[in-house]
Short mmCIF file of N, CA and C in Angstrom, two decimals:
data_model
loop_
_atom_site.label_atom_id
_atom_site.label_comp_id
_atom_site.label_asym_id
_atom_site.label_seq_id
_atom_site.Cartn_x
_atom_site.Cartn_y
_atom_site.Cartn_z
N UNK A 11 58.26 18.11 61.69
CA UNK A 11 59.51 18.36 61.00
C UNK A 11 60.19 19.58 61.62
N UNK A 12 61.43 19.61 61.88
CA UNK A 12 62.24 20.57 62.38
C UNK A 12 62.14 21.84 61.33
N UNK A 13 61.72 22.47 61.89
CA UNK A 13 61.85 24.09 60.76
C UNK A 13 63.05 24.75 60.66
N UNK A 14 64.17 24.69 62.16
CA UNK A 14 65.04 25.83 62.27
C UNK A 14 66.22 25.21 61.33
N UNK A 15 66.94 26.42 60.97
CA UNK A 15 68.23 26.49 59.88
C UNK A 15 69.16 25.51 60.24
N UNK A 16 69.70 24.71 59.21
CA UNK A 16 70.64 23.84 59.80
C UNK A 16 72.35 24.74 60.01
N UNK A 17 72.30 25.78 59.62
CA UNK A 17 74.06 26.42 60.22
C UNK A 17 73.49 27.00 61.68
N UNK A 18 72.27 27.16 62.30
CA UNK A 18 72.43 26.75 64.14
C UNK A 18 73.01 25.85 64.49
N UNK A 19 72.70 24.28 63.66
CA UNK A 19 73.39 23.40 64.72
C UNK A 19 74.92 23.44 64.03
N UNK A 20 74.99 24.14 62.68
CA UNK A 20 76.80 23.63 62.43
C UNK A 20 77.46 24.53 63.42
N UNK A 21 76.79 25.57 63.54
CA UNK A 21 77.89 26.74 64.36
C UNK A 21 77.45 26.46 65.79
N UNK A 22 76.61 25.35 66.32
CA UNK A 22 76.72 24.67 67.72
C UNK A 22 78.31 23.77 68.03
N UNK A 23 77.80 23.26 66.73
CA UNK A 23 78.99 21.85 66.47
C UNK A 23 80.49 22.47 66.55
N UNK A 24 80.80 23.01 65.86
CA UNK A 24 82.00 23.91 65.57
C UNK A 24 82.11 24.66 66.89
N UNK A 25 81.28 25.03 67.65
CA UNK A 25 82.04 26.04 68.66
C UNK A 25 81.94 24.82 69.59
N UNK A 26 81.80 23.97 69.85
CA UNK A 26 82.35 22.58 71.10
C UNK A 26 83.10 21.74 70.52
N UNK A 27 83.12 21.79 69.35
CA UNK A 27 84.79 21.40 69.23
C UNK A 27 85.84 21.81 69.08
N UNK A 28 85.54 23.32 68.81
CA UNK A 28 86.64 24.18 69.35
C UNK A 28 87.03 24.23 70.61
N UNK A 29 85.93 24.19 71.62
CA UNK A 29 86.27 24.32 72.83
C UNK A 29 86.51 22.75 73.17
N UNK A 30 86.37 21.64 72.46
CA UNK A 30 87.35 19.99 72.88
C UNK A 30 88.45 20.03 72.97
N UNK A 31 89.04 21.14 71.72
CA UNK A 31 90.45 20.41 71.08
C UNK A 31 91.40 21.88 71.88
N UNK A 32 90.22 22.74 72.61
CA UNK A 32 91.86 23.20 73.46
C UNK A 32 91.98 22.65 74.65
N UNK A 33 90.84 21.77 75.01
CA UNK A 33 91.46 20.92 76.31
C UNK A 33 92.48 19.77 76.09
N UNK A 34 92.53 19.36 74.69
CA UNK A 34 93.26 18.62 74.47
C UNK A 34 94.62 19.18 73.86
N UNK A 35 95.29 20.22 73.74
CA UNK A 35 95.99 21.10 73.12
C UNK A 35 97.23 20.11 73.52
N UNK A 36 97.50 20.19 74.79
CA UNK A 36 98.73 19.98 75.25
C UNK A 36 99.47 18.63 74.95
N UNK A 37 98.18 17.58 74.97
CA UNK A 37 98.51 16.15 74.82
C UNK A 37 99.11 15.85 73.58
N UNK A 38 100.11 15.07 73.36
CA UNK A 38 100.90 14.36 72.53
C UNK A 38 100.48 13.18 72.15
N UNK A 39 100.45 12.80 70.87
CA UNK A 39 99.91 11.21 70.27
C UNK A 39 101.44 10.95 69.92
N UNK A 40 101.72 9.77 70.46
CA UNK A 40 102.64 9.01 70.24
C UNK A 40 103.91 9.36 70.37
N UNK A 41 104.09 10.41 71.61
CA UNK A 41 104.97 11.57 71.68
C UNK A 41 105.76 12.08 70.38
N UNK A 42 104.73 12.51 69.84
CA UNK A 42 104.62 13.69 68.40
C UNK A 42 104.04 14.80 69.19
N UNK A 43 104.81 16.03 69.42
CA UNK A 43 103.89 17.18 70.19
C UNK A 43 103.36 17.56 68.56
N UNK A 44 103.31 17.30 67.69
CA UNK A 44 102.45 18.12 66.42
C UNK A 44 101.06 17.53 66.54
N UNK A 45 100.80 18.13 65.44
CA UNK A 45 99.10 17.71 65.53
C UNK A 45 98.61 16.30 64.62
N UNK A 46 98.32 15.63 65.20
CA UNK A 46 98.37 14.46 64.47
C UNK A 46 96.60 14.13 63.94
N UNK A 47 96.59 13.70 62.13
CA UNK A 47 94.99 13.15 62.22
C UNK A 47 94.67 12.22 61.21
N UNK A 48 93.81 11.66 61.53
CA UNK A 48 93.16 10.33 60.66
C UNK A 48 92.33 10.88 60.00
N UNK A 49 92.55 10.57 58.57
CA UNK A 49 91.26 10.59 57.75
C UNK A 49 90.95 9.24 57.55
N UNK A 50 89.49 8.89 57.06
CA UNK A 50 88.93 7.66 57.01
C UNK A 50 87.11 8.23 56.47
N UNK A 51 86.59 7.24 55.92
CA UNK A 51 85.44 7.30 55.65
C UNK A 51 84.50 6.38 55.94
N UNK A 52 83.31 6.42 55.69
CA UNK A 52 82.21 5.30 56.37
C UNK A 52 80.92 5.64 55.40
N UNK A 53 80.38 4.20 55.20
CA UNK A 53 79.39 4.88 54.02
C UNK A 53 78.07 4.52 54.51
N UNK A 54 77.18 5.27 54.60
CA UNK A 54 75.58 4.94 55.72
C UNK A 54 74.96 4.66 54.56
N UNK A 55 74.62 3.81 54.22
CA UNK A 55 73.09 2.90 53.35
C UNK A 55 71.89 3.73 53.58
N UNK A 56 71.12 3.78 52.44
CA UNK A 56 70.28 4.45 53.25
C UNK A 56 68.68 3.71 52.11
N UNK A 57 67.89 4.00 52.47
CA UNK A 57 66.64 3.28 51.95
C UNK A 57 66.42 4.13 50.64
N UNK A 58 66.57 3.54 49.43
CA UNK A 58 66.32 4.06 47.69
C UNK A 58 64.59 5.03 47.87
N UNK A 59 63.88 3.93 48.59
CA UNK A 59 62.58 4.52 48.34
C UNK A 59 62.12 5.99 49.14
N UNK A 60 62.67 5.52 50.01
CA UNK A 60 63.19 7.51 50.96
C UNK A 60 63.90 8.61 50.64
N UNK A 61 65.33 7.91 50.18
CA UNK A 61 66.38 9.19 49.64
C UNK A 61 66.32 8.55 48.04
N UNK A 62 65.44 9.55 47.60
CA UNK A 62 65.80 9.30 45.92
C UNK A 62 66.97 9.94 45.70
N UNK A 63 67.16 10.81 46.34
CA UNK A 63 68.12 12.23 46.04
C UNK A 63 69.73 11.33 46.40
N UNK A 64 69.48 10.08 46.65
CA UNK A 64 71.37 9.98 47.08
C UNK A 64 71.68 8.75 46.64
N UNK A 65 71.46 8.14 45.19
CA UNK A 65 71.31 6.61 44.67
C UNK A 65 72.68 6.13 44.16
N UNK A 66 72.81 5.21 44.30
CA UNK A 66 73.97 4.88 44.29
C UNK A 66 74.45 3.37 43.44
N UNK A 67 73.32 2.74 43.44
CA UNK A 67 72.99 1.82 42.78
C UNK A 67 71.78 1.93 41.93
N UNK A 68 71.41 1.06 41.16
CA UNK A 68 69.99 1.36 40.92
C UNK A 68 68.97 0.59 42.08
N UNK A 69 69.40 0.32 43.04
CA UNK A 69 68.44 -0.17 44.13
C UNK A 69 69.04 -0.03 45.17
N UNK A 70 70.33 0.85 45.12
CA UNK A 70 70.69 0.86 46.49
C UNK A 70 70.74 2.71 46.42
N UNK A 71 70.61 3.03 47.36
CA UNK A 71 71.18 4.63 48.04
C UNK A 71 71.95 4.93 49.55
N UNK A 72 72.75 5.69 49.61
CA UNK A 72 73.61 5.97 50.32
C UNK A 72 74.91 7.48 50.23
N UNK A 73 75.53 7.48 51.39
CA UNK A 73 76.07 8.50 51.62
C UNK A 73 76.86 8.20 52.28
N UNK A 74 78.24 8.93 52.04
CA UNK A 74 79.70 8.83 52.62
C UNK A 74 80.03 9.98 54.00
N UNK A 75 80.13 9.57 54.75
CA UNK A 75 80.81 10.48 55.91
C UNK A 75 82.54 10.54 55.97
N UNK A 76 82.99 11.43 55.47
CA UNK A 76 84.22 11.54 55.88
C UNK A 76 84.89 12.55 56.85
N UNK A 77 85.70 11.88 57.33
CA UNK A 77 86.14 12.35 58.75
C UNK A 77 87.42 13.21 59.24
N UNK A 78 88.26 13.92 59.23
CA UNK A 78 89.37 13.95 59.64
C UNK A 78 89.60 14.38 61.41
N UNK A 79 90.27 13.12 61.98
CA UNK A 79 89.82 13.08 63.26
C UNK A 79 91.22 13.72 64.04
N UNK A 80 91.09 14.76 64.56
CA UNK A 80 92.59 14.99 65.70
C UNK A 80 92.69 13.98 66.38
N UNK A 81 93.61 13.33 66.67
CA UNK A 81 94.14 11.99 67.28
C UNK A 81 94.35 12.56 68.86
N UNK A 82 94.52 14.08 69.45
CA UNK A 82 94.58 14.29 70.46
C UNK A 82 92.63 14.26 71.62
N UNK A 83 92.74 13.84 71.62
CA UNK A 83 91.26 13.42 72.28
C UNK A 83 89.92 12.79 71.29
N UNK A 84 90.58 12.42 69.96
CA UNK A 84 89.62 11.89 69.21
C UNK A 84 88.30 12.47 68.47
N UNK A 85 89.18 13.82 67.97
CA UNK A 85 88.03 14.92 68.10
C UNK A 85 87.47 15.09 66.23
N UNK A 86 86.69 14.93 66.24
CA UNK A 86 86.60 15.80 64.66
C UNK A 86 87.03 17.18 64.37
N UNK A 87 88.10 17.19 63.42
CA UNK A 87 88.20 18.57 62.91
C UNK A 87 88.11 18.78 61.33
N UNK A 88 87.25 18.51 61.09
CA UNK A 88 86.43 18.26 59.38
C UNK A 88 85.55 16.88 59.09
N UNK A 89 84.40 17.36 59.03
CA UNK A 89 83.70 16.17 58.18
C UNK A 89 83.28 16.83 57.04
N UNK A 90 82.72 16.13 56.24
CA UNK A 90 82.31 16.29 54.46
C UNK A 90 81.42 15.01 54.45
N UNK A 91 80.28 15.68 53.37
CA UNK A 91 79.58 14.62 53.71
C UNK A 91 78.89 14.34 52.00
N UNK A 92 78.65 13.42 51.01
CA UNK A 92 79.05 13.18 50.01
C UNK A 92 77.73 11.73 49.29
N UNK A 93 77.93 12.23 48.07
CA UNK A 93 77.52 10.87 47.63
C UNK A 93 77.90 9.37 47.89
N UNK A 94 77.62 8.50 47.59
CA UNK A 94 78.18 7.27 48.46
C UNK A 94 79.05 6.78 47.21
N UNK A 95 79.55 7.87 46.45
CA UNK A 95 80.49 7.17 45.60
C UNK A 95 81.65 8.00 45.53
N UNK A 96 81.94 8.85 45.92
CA UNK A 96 83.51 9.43 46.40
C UNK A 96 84.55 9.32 47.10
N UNK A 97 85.76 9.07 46.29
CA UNK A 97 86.37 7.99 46.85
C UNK A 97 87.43 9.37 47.36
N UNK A 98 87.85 8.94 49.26
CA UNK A 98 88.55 9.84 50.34
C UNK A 98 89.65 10.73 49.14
N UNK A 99 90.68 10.39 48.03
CA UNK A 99 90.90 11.33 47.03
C UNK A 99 90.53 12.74 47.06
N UNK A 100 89.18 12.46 46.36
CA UNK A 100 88.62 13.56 46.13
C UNK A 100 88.83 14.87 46.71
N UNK A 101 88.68 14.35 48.30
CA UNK A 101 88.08 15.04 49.74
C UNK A 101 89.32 16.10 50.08
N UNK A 102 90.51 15.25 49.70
CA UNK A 102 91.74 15.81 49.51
C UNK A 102 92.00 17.10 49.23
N UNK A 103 90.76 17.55 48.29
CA UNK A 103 90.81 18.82 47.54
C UNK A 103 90.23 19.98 48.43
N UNK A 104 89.45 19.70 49.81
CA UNK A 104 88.65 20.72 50.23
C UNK A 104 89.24 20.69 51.68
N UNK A 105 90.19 19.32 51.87
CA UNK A 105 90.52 19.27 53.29
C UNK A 105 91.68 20.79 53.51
N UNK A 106 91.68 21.24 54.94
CA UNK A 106 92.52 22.15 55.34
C UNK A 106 93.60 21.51 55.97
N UNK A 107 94.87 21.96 55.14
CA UNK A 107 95.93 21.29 55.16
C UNK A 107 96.88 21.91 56.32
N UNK A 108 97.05 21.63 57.60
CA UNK A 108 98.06 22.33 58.48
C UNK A 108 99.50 22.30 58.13
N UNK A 109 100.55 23.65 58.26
CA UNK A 109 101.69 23.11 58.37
C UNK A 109 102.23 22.53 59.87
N UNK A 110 102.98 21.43 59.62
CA UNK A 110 103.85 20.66 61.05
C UNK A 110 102.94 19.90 61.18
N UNK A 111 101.70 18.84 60.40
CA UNK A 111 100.77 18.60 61.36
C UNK A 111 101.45 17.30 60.19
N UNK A 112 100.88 15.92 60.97
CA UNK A 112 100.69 14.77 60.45
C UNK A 112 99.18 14.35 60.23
N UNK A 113 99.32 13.92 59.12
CA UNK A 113 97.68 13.33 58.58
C UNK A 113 98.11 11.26 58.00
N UNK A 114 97.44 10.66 58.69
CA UNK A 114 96.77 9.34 58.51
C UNK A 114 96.02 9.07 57.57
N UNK A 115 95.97 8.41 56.59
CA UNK A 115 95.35 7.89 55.81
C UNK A 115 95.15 6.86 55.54
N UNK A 116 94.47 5.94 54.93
CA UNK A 116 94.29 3.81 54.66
C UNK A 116 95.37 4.35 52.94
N UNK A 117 95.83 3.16 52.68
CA UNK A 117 95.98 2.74 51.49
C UNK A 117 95.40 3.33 50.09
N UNK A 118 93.84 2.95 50.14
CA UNK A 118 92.95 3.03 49.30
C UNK A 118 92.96 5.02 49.21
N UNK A 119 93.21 5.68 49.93
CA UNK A 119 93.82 7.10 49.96
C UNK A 119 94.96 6.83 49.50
N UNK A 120 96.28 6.46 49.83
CA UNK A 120 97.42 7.08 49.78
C UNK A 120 97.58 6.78 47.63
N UNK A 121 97.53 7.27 47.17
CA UNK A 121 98.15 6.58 45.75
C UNK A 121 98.82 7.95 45.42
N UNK A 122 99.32 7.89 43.82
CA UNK A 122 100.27 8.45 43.24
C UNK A 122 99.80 10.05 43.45
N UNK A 123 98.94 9.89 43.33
CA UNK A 123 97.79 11.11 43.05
C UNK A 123 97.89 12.07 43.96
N UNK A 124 98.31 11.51 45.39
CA UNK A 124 97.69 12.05 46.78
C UNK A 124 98.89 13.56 46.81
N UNK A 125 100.38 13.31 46.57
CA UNK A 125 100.95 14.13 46.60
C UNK A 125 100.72 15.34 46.15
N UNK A 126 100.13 15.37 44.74
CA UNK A 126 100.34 16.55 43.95
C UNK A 126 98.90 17.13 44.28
N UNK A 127 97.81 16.72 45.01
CA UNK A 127 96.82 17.01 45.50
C UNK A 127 97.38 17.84 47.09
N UNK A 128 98.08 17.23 47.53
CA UNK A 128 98.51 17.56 49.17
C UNK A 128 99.63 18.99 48.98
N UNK A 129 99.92 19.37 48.03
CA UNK A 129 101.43 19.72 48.05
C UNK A 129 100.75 21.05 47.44
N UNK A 130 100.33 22.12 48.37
CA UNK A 130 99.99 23.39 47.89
C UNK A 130 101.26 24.80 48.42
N UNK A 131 100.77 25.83 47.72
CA UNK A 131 101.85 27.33 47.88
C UNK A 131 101.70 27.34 49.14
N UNK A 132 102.97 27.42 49.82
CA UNK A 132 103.11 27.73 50.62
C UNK A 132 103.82 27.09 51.98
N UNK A 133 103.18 27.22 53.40
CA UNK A 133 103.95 25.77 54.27
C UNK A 133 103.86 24.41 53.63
N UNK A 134 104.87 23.58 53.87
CA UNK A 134 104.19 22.18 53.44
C UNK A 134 104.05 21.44 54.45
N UNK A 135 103.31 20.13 54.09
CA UNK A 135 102.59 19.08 55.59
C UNK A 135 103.34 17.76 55.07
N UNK A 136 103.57 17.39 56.43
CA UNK A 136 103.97 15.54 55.94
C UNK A 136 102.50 14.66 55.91
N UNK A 137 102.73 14.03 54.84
CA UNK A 137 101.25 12.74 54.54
C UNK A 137 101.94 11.08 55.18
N UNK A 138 101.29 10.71 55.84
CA UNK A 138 101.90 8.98 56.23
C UNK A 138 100.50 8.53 56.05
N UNK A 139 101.28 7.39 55.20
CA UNK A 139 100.23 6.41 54.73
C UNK A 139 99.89 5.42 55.85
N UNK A 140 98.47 5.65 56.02
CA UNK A 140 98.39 4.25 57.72
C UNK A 140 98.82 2.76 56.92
N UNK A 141 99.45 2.13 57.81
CA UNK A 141 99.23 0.51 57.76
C UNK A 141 98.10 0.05 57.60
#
């Protein structure tokens, strides 16, 4: 079993994708020079009799990865990582909101809700709902 601290590998993770997303600084998605990103989620199954700790059913267990991806080289710039029953909403509440930047979302995100969640003191951000 691995002994060492897991914030070695977050503060591995975090400093190479800092150093991804300034090689990608310059590039434009969809000639938008702003910063453009997808949120989306994915839910990993995971075996009940192994992870008691993450149940989700009474026979099933699992966990949500959510993502918010810079669209300029495809980079992660936030994951959260969750019971397998939190729905991208939620996530809303902890994500770091840029001003000038565009954020992507599915449907099953965008509802009534999303605004008054998105819409904090200060700069504001445009939200587009993905197709």
């Amino acid at each position: 079993m691995n002994a060492r601290d897991w914030r070695i590998y977050q503060a591995l993770a975090l400093r190479l994708i800092s150093r991804a997303r300034a090689l990608y600084a310059d590039e434009s998605v969809l000639g938008i020079d702003a910063t453009v990103y997808a949120l989306d989620s994915t839910t990993v199954e995971l075996c009940l009799s192994l992870f008691d700790w993450a149940p989700v059913h009474a026979t099933r267990a699992a966990i949500k990865l959510h993502t918010l991806l810079d669209l300029r080289g495809a980079i992660p710039a936030f994951l959260y990582i969750s019971d397998g029953m939190l729905n991208d909403l939620y996530v809303l509440d902890f994500l770091p909101i840029e001003s000038g930047s565009f954020y992507v979302m599915d449907r099953a995100t965008w509802t009534l809700g999303v605004c008054s969640r998105c819409i904090r003191p200060g700069p504001s951000s445009l939200l587009v709902p993905g197709l």
